Amino acid sequence: MSEHRRKPPQPQGGGRAAARRGQSASSGRRAAPRDATGSLSDTYGSGGEETQYEGRAATRRASQRSTDTDTGVGGRRRAAEPAGRGPSRGRGRAAPPGKKRFIDYPRAGKYGAMRWVPSWRQVTGLFIGFFGSLVAAAGIGYAVVAVPNPAEAATAQNNVYYWSDGSQMVATGGEVNRQIIAYEKIPKAMRYAVMSAENKTFETDSGVDPMGIARAVVNMAKGGQTQGGSTITQQYVKNAMLDDQSQTLSRKVKELFISVKVGTSVEKEDIMRGYLNTAYYGRGAYGIQAAARTYFGKDADKLNPSQCAFLAAVLKGATYYDPAGATSIDPAASPEANRKRATERWGWILDEMVKDKHLSATERAKYTEFPKIESPRSNAQLGGQIGYLVDTAKGYILNNTDIDQKELERGGYEIHTTFDKNKVKELEKAVAKVRKENIKPDLRPKTDAHVQFGGASVNPKSGAIEAIYGGEDATKHFTNNADVTGAQVGSTFKTYVLAAAMTWGKRDPELDGDQAQDERTIVSPKSLYSGKNNLKIKDYDGEVWTNEKGEEWLQANDDDASYGSAPKYQIDLREAMRVSANSAFVQLGMDVGLDRVKEAAIEAGLKESSLAGTSFPSFSIGISDPSAIRMAGSYATFAASGKQNDPFSVKTVEYEGLKRFDHDDIAEPKRAFTSEVADNVTDVLKTVVDEGTGTSAQLTGREVAGKTGTTDGNKSAWFVGYTPQLSTAISMYRMDDDESNKNRTFLEMYGTGGQETIHGASFPAEIWHDYMEDALKGEPAEDFPEPEPIGVIVNDDPDPTPTPTPTESEEESPEPSPTPTESEILPSPTPSETCTNPFDTTCEDTGGTDTGGTDIGGTDGGVTATPTESEDDSRGNQNGGLFGGTEG
């Protein structure tokens, strides 16, 4: 046997296979016979017993080596196998080795997950290649970008505004309100103020804040707003990149390269000079010299540290730090709020300058008063009404498009507005006529000084604002009177009470809570309510309404007159609207629910933030202060049979020939009221003009619907009316327009214009009439839709003599309550508190920003948080004057 093993016998047959087996054995190879399977049929062949034994041993050894290789042991499988085919016992055939790859991935010779795990050489190579690419890209970027030129960076194009007919209104926004000045002309105090406020390490840093860049990238990845440059160098670069203002990652990378290059190749003095000469300070002023002239009327080198600290504060954002305010951009940017913000930041900057040893404590002590700021100035192109029109259009763009303020200020936009050139001219002419003929401040300075008018016209079919009147001259009077003014609207608000009553109905006094809310009776204009002066107001369930002190509410009418016949003084709602009886509509509002009255006003188109005192009975008679634009727009809803269009002033905006904004893309008129409700409201308001307080607004050959409004204390007067084609609101009030007066208040109008009192039926209605006659000239007269009958006649228990005639109050309150003090009338307003119950006297839902205050009687014109008693004791019952808004 041993001999056989040393020298296997020569094959007796089997051909090439046997020869190979013999050759393999003699040469010491241990590969298994080709096609061996380990079965008995394979072992009993031409090789005999010895061949069978050797074949099995070789197969085991080959199998063992294969297993070792698969499990990572040995690693010599390829070397042990023949060049042709490897062992195949139960494992199939191995593929022949391929051509060697440049990158061995997935890795050859590895199986399973190990094939996809890169080697340390691959990881190292990838790491080196990645950072090498970054360095190369950074080098290229650094070489390609150019250092900005301050003179070139301070350029801007005009924005061109167009009238509704396509003709050019004005080209503005890029006027040259800038002048590059030398570093030596910039006060040290200005440079130090900016460093203390924005970049304390400016003189020593590299000009780039990596953390600031990282925060910006993270914000962009989250979909939030990007942050500006954290260093003065980065902010200068940001201001200078006029060719690319997109908030994208590529722009941030480009900005980073430029900042690095500027930080390494430009002197700190030149960076500071470039930044202060290109920064935007508001009011159209680019650069420190323009800002010094705009805010202080002096050259930059004459600024003191206090003035420099203010300009450094404005750099944070002129919209919110310019004491003149910017309510057309954001209602939160009121003059009062802006002055408060600017004062706080101004003081903080001065204190920081002391901490940074840029200002001595002795010098700081000199500046305890906020510096005197000059009123805004506009160029001559923006005189008259043009400035107000441009401001209105700007505000609309900034609030309704993706174009921000800096983009708009840099210009290049074509802005197509809704303003009708002829209507704007006619509205200005109508106001000028009344002012010239009646308002004599030189003759009657105590009564005729500070008189202001505001107005707006809205197209009912589209919501387009076709005309506004913002004041005498936009370059002299800087508040847009067509926009937010704070003037209470008085009895023009009764329209929403009537709409609520016909939409939701009055609650059943026999039911409680949710059941009373659900089971209501729709109110007909023929419903009867008391027109009695000093009417004791009740909640819907019949309980007398009292304030938190338990004092009863007595509602007064204008001039303390009662309407209707004793003893009940009942009149229907049409008559109550015609004579503007406060008592009837205050009680109607309580029956319907003040929450529903508020909802009707918002549905019509008023902003919730303009609604005040929504949990008090006098809410129904207009202690809120919507703008003229919103009042015209909300009445336009009734003119359009209940279809509400949000007022807008810009149709399209184009940039470089491409459309950036189209109002038609966002215009979505909604159904605010049914046509039955809206047409019945219109029919009642027609009575006011045909034979009521608004007869002076009648137009030749046209149907007119409208309402007068006057607040108690005679501090504001309104007329709001419409035809099917046009809705217009006119306001009148007195307010000191001195921007330096921190506590501007509305003034009484007793004796103004030579009249005993000013009512909505006087000058406002006269202006409305004169304007509308000319504005509608050439347009065919249209009639309002015939209203369908609506609702149920509630309180159908008329007096024996139903003919309503004004009479003196025939009976006094059995026990007239004492006149409450200011603190007793209303609780202090708590903006964060929400009243779920509109009749809960422990809280007040102001509906947002309570600008009109909680003046339950409309006595203060909407400028104080709590009411004050009437200053004119000659006007009769003080409870009536205090609790009720009067009406003319």
mmCIF file of N, CA and C in Angstrom, residues 245-335:
data_model
loop_
_atom_site.group_PDB
_atom_site.id
_atom_site.type_symbol
_atom_site.label_atom_id
_atom_site.label_comp_id
_atom_site.label_asym_id
_atom_site.label_seq_id
_atom_site.Cartn_x
_atom_site.Cartn_y
_atom_site.Cartn_z
ATOM 1 N N GLN A 245 -28.974 89.611 -5.390
ATOM 2 C CA GLN A 245 -29.583 89.793 -4.073
ATOM 3 C C GLN A 245 -30.410 88.585 -3.657
ATOM 4 N N SER A 246 -30.232 87.464 -4.341
ATOM 5 C CA SER A 246 -30.985 86.265 -4.003
ATOM 6 C C SER A 246 -30.473 85.675 -2.690
ATOM 7 N N GLN A 247 -31.373 85.102 -1.926
ATOM 8 C CA GLN A 247 -30.996 84.480 -0.661
ATOM 9 C C GLN A 247 -30.746 82.989 -0.913
ATOM 10 N N THR A 248 -29.621 82.681 -1.566
ATOM 11 C CA THR A 248 -29.301 81.305 -1.921
ATOM 12 C C THR A 248 -27.940 80.925 -1.368
ATOM 13 N N LEU A 249 -27.668 79.606 -1.375
ATOM 14 C CA LEU A 249 -26.386 79.128 -0.873
ATOM 15 C C LEU A 249 -25.244 79.598 -1.760
ATOM 16 N N SER A 250 -25.468 79.618 -3.078
ATOM 17 C CA SER A 250 -24.405 80.059 -3.987
ATOM 18 C C SER A 250 -24.046 81.515 -3.730
ATOM 19 N N ARG A 251 -25.054 82.325 -3.423
ATOM 20 C CA ARG A 251 -24.766 83.731 -3.137
ATOM 21 C C ARG A 251 -23.976 83.860 -1.831
ATOM 22 N N LYS A 252 -24.330 83.040 -0.838
ATOM 23 C CA LYS A 252 -23.606 83.081 0.427
ATOM 24 C C LYS A 252 -22.147 82.669 0.241
ATOM 25 N N VAL A 253 -21.935 81.673 -0.611
ATOM 26 C CA VAL A 253 -20.556 81.240 -0.876
ATOM 27 C C VAL A 253 -19.779 82.355 -1.568
ATOM 28 N N LYS A 254 -20.413 82.977 -2.549
ATOM 29 C CA LYS A 254 -19.764 84.089 -3.249
ATOM 30 C C LYS A 254 -19.459 85.225 -2.269
ATOM 31 N N GLU A 255 -20.423 85.512 -1.390
ATOM 32 C CA GLU A 255 -20.227 86.563 -0.393
ATOM 33 C C GLU A 255 -19.059 86.217 0.530
ATOM 34 N N LEU A 256 -18.923 84.941 0.868
ATOM 35 C CA LEU A 256 -17.828 84.505 1.737
ATOM 36 C C LEU A 256 -16.476 84.737 1.068
ATOM 37 N N PHE A 257 -16.358 84.354 -0.204
ATOM 38 C CA PHE A 257 -15.093 84.546 -0.914
ATOM 39 C C PHE A 257 -14.719 86.022 -0.978
ATOM 40 N N ILE A 258 -15.717 86.856 -1.294
ATOM 41 C CA ILE A 258 -15.428 88.291 -1.387
ATOM 42 C C ILE A 258 -15.021 88.833 -0.026
ATOM 43 N N SER A 259 -15.726 88.369 1.037
ATOM 44 C CA SER A 259 -15.397 88.856 2.376
ATOM 45 C C SER A 259 -13.978 88.464 2.774
ATOM 46 N N VAL A 260 -13.595 87.233 2.447
ATOM 47 C CA VAL A 260 -12.231 86.793 2.764
ATOM 48 C C VAL A 260 -11.215 87.651 2.012
ATOM 49 N N LYS A 261 -11.493 87.905 0.730
ATOM 50 C CA LYS A 261 -10.557 88.694 -0.066
ATOM 51 C C LYS A 261 -10.480 90.128 0.430
ATOM 52 N N VAL A 262 -11.656 90.687 0.771
ATOM 53 C CA VAL A 262 -11.659 92.055 1.302
ATOM 54 C C VAL A 262 -10.908 92.105 2.623
ATOM 55 N N GLY A 263 -11.160 91.094 3.493
ATOM 56 C CA GLY A 263 -10.516 91.093 4.805
ATOM 57 C C GLY A 263 -9.011 90.970 4.740
ATOM 58 N N THR A 264 -8.493 90.325 3.696
ATOM 59 C CA THR A 264 -7.042 90.108 3.595
ATOM 60 C C THR A 264 -6.340 91.132 2.712
ATOM 61 N N SER A 265 -7.084 91.822 1.866
ATOM 62 C CA SER A 265 -6.413 92.708 0.908
ATOM 63 C C SER A 265 -6.805 94.181 1.037
ATOM 64 N N VAL A 266 -7.802 94.484 1.876
ATOM 65 C CA VAL A 266 -8.268 95.869 1.994
ATOM 66 C C VAL A 266 -8.031 96.358 3.417
ATOM 67 N N GLU A 267 -7.572 97.579 3.539
ATOM 68 C CA GLU A 267 -7.317 98.171 4.850
ATOM 69 C C GLU A 267 -8.634 98.356 5.609
ATOM 70 N N LYS A 268 -8.555 98.260 6.945
ATOM 71 C CA LYS A 268 -9.747 98.402 7.776
ATOM 72 C C LYS A 268 -10.408 99.767 7.571
ATOM 73 N N GLU A 269 -9.622 100.789 7.378
ATOM 74 C CA GLU A 269 -10.193 102.125 7.162
ATOM 75 C C GLU A 269 -11.045 102.141 5.896
ATOM 76 N N ASP A 270 -10.574 101.478 4.855
ATOM 77 C CA ASP A 270 -11.329 101.463 3.591
ATOM 78 C C ASP A 270 -12.593 100.620 3.712
ATOM 79 N N ILE A 271 -12.531 99.548 4.522
ATOM 80 C CA ILE A 271 -13.731 98.728 4.726
ATOM 81 C C ILE A 271 -14.792 99.537 5.469
ATOM 82 N N MET A 272 -14.375 100.235 6.523
ATOM 83 C CA MET A 272 -15.332 101.043 7.286
ATOM 84 C C MET A 272 -15.906 102.149 6.419
ATOM 85 N N ARG A 273 -15.062 102.788 5.659
ATOM 86 C CA ARG A 273 -15.536 103.851 4.760
ATOM 87 C C ARG A 273 -16.527 103.284 3.745
ATOM 88 N N GLY A 274 -16.192 102.124 3.154
ATOM 89 C CA GLY A 274 -17.087 101.519 2.179
ATOM 90 C C GLY A 274 -18.426 101.146 2.787
ATOM 91 N N TYR A 275 -18.409 100.583 4.003
ATOM 92 C CA TYR A 275 -19.657 100.183 4.657
ATOM 93 C C TYR A 275 -20.554 101.381 4.951
ATOM 94 N N LEU A 276 -19.994 102.403 5.600
ATOM 95 C CA LEU A 276 -20.808 103.559 5.986
ATOM 96 C C LEU A 276 -21.267 104.368 4.785
ATOM 97 N N ASN A 277 -20.563 104.281 3.663
ATOM 98 C CA ASN A 277 -20.962 105.015 2.465
ATOM 99 C C ASN A 277 -21.974 104.259 1.599
ATOM 100 N N THR A 278 -22.176 102.971 1.868
ATOM 101 C CA THR A 278 -23.114 102.190 1.054
ATOM 102 C C THR A 278 -24.332 101.724 1.833
ATOM 103 N N ALA A 279 -24.284 101.795 3.162
ATOM 104 C CA ALA A 279 -25.394 101.302 3.976
ATOM 105 C C ALA A 279 -26.658 102.131 3.741
ATOM 106 N N TYR A 280 -27.807 101.479 3.944
ATOM 107 C CA TYR A 280 -29.095 102.155 3.775
ATOM 108 C C TYR A 280 -29.625 102.554 5.144
ATOM 109 N N TYR A 281 -29.939 103.852 5.282
ATOM 110 C CA TYR A 281 -30.354 104.408 6.565
ATOM 111 C C TYR A 281 -31.847 104.738 6.603
ATOM 112 N N GLY A 282 -32.582 104.373 5.576
ATOM 113 C CA GLY A 282 -33.998 104.712 5.533
ATOM 114 C C GLY A 282 -34.229 106.061 4.868
ATOM 115 N N ARG A 283 -35.516 106.338 4.576
ATOM 116 C CA ARG A 283 -35.917 107.600 3.937
ATOM 117 C C ARG A 283 -35.197 107.827 2.605
ATOM 118 N N GLY A 284 -34.824 106.751 1.939
ATOM 119 C CA GLY A 284 -34.149 106.867 0.653
ATOM 120 C C GLY A 284 -32.705 107.292 0.743
ATOM 121 N N ALA A 285 -32.131 107.296 1.932
ATOM 122 C CA ALA A 285 -30.762 107.781 2.133
ATOM 123 C C ALA A 285 -29.772 106.634 2.136
ATOM 124 N N TYR A 286 -28.838 106.635 1.182
ATOM 125 C CA TYR A 286 -27.745 105.672 1.130
ATOM 126 C C TYR A 286 -26.464 106.390 1.510
ATOM 127 N N GLY A 287 -25.762 105.881 2.509
ATOM 128 C CA GLY A 287 -24.505 106.484 2.919
ATOM 129 C C GLY A 287 -24.678 107.463 4.062
ATOM 130 N N ILE A 288 -23.604 107.621 4.820
ATOM 131 C CA ILE A 288 -23.629 108.442 6.027
ATOM 132 C C ILE A 288 -23.909 109.913 5.737
ATOM 133 N N GLN A 289 -23.384 110.435 4.623
ATOM 134 C CA GLN A 289 -23.604 111.850 4.306
ATOM 135 C C GLN A 289 -25.082 112.117 4.011
ATOM 136 N N ALA A 290 -25.707 111.265 3.191
ATOM 137 C CA ALA A 290 -27.126 111.435 2.889
ATOM 138 C C ALA A 290 -27.968 111.283 4.149
ATOM 139 N N ALA A 291 -27.589 110.340 5.016
ATOM 140 C CA ALA A 291 -28.335 110.128 6.257
ATOM 141 C C ALA A 291 -28.236 111.337 7.178
ATOM 142 N N ALA A 292 -27.025 111.924 7.280
ATOM 143 C CA ALA A 292 -26.849 113.101 8.134
ATOM 144 C C ALA A 292 -27.709 114.267 7.654
ATOM 145 N N ARG A 293 -27.774 114.451 6.339
ATOM 146 C CA ARG A 293 -28.599 115.531 5.784
ATOM 147 C C ARG A 293 -30.077 115.235 5.963
ATOM 148 N N THR A 294 -30.456 113.960 5.817
ATOM 149 C CA THR A 294 -31.869 113.585 5.886
ATOM 150 C C THR A 294 -32.425 113.695 7.297
ATOM 151 N N TYR A 295 -31.695 113.203 8.278
ATOM 152 C CA TYR A 295 -32.218 113.154 9.648
ATOM 153 C C TYR A 295 -31.889 114.393 10.480
ATOM 154 N N PHE A 296 -30.749 115.056 10.159
ATOM 155 C CA PHE A 296 -30.318 116.162 11.012
ATOM 156 C C PHE A 296 -30.050 117.461 10.261
ATOM 157 N N GLY A 297 -30.131 117.428 8.939
ATOM 158 C CA GLY A 297 -29.928 118.649 8.172
ATOM 159 C C GLY A 297 -28.515 119.197 8.260
ATOM 160 N N LYS A 298 -27.525 118.342 8.441
ATOM 161 C CA LYS A 298 -26.131 118.793 8.541
ATOM 162 C C LYS A 298 -25.231 117.782 7.849
ATOM 163 N N ASP A 299 -23.980 118.185 7.627
ATOM 164 C CA ASP A 299 -23.015 117.279 7.030
ATOM 165 C C ASP A 299 -22.575 116.231 8.045
ATOM 166 N N ALA A 300 -22.070 115.121 7.539
ATOM 167 C CA ALA A 300 -21.708 114.004 8.404
ATOM 168 C C ALA A 300 -20.632 114.375 9.413
ATOM 169 N N ASP A 301 -19.661 115.198 8.989
ATOM 170 C CA ASP A 301 -18.558 115.517 9.905
ATOM 171 C C ASP A 301 -18.977 116.431 11.046
ATOM 172 N N LYS A 302 -20.223 116.898 11.045
ATOM 173 C CA LYS A 302 -20.722 117.759 12.119
ATOM 174 C C LYS A 302 -21.577 116.986 13.125
ATOM 175 N N LEU A 303 -21.717 115.687 12.935
ATOM 176 C CA LEU A 303 -22.551 114.888 13.837
ATOM 177 C C LEU A 303 -21.886 114.721 15.193
ATOM 178 N N ASN A 304 -22.683 114.787 16.272
ATOM 179 C CA ASN A 304 -22.154 114.531 17.606
ATOM 180 C C ASN A 304 -22.377 113.055 17.959
ATOM 181 N N PRO A 305 -21.779 112.566 19.053
ATOM 182 C CA PRO A 305 -21.909 111.144 19.404
ATOM 183 C C PRO A 305 -23.360 110.676 19.549
ATOM 184 N N SER A 306 -24.227 111.535 20.076
ATOM 185 C CA SER A 306 -25.634 111.150 20.236
ATOM 186 C C SER A 306 -26.287 110.907 18.880
ATOM 187 N N GLN A 307 -26.037 111.792 17.936
ATOM 188 C CA GLN A 307 -26.605 111.629 16.598
ATOM 189 C C GLN A 307 -26.012 110.416 15.888
ATOM 190 N N CYS A 308 -24.717 110.167 16.108
ATOM 191 C CA CYS A 308 -24.082 108.993 15.522
ATOM 192 C C CYS A 308 -24.693 107.709 16.080
ATOM 193 N N ALA A 309 -24.967 107.710 17.381
ATOM 194 C CA ALA A 309 -25.580 106.528 17.999
ATOM 195 C C ALA A 309 -26.964 106.271 17.397
ATOM 196 N N PHE A 310 -27.709 107.329 17.112
ATOM 197 C CA PHE A 310 -29.022 107.140 16.481
ATOM 198 C C PHE A 310 -28.880 106.532 15.085
ATOM 199 N N LEU A 311 -27.958 107.053 14.277
ATOM 200 C CA LEU A 311 -27.787 106.521 12.924
ATOM 201 C C LEU A 311 -27.315 105.070 12.967
ATOM 202 N N ALA A 312 -26.496 104.726 13.967
ATOM 203 C CA ALA A 312 -26.090 103.330 14.121
ATOM 204 C C ALA A 312 -27.297 102.462 14.478
ATOM 205 N N ALA A 313 -28.237 103.012 15.229
ATOM 206 C CA ALA A 313 -29.459 102.274 15.573
ATOM 207 C C ALA A 313 -30.329 102.055 14.348
ATOM 208 N N VAL A 314 -30.435 103.082 13.502
ATOM 209 C CA VAL A 314 -31.264 102.974 12.291
ATOM 210 C C VAL A 314 -30.737 101.897 11.353
ATOM 211 N N LEU A 315 -29.423 101.658 11.368
ATOM 212 C CA LEU A 315 -28.843 100.632 10.497
ATOM 213 C C LEU A 315 -29.417 99.251 10.780
ATOM 214 N N LYS A 316 -29.966 99.033 11.950
ATOM 215 C CA LYS A 316 -30.566 97.747 12.284
ATOM 216 C C LYS A 316 -31.838 97.509 11.475
ATOM 217 N N GLY A 317 -32.432 98.571 10.970
ATOM 218 C CA GLY A 317 -33.649 98.434 10.161
ATOM 219 C C GLY A 317 -34.490 99.685 10.256
ATOM 220 N N ALA A 318 -34.438 100.523 9.224
ATOM 221 C CA ALA A 318 -35.120 101.818 9.267
ATOM 222 C C ALA A 318 -36.630 101.670 9.415
ATOM 223 N N THR A 319 -37.197 100.599 8.905
ATOM 224 C CA THR A 319 -38.643 100.402 9.006
ATOM 225 C C THR A 319 -39.100 100.444 10.453
ATOM 226 N N TYR A 320 -38.292 99.899 11.363
ATOM 227 C CA TYR A 320 -38.700 99.779 12.765
ATOM 228 C C TYR A 320 -37.954 100.722 13.709
ATOM 229 N N TYR A 321 -37.032 101.532 13.170
ATOM 230 C CA TYR A 321 -36.266 102.419 14.045
ATOM 231 C C TYR A 321 -36.333 103.886 13.619
ATOM 232 N N ASP A 322 -36.963 104.183 12.501
ATOM 233 C CA ASP A 322 -37.177 105.577 12.113
ATOM 234 C C ASP A 322 -38.368 106.115 12.898
ATOM 235 N N PRO A 323 -38.174 107.147 13.724
ATOM 236 C CA PRO A 323 -39.281 107.665 14.536
ATOM 237 C C PRO A 323 -40.491 108.133 13.729
ATOM 238 N N ALA A 324 -40.321 108.387 12.448
ATOM 239 C CA ALA A 324 -41.471 108.800 11.627
ATOM 240 C C ALA A 324 -42.437 107.654 11.401
ATOM 241 N N GLY A 325 -41.989 106.402 11.589
ATOM 242 C CA GLY A 325 -42.856 105.259 11.402
ATOM 243 C C GLY A 325 -42.935 104.813 9.952
ATOM 244 N N ALA A 326 -43.512 103.626 9.764
ATOM 245 C CA ALA A 326 -43.685 103.072 8.419
ATOM 246 C C ALA A 326 -44.883 102.129 8.444
ATOM 247 N N THR A 327 -46.057 102.673 8.803
ATOM 248 C CA THR A 327 -47.251 101.834 8.931
ATOM 249 C C THR A 327 -47.729 101.289 7.597
ATOM 250 N N SER A 328 -47.341 101.920 6.479
ATOM 251 C CA SER A 328 -47.736 101.382 5.179
ATOM 252 C C SER A 328 -47.032 100.066 4.888
ATOM 253 N N ILE A 329 -45.881 99.853 5.550
ATOM 254 C CA ILE A 329 -45.139 98.602 5.386
ATOM 255 C C ILE A 329 -45.567 97.590 6.438
ATOM 256 N N ASP A 330 -45.690 98.060 7.677
ATOM 257 C CA ASP A 330 -46.084 97.170 8.767
ATOM 258 C C ASP A 330 -46.808 98.007 9.824
ATOM 259 N N PRO A 331 -48.063 97.654 10.148
ATOM 260 C CA PRO A 331 -48.793 98.408 11.170
ATOM 261 C C PRO A 331 -48.061 98.475 12.499
ATOM 262 N N ALA A 332 -47.174 97.505 12.756
ATOM 263 C CA ALA A 332 -46.414 97.517 14.008
ATOM 264 C C ALA A 332 -45.352 98.610 14.020
ATOM 265 N N ALA A 333 -45.037 99.163 12.844
ATOM 266 C CA ALA A 333 -44.005 100.206 12.750
ATOM 267 C C ALA A 333 -44.653 101.583 12.876
ATOM 268 N N SER A 334 -45.402 101.783 13.945
ATOM 269 C CA SER A 334 -46.041 103.081 14.177
ATOM 270 C C SER A 334 -45.009 104.077 14.685
ATOM 271 N N PRO A 335 -45.276 105.372 14.547
ATOM 272 C CA PRO A 335 -44.310 106.357 15.063
ATOM 273 C C PRO A 335 -43.998 106.165 16.543
#
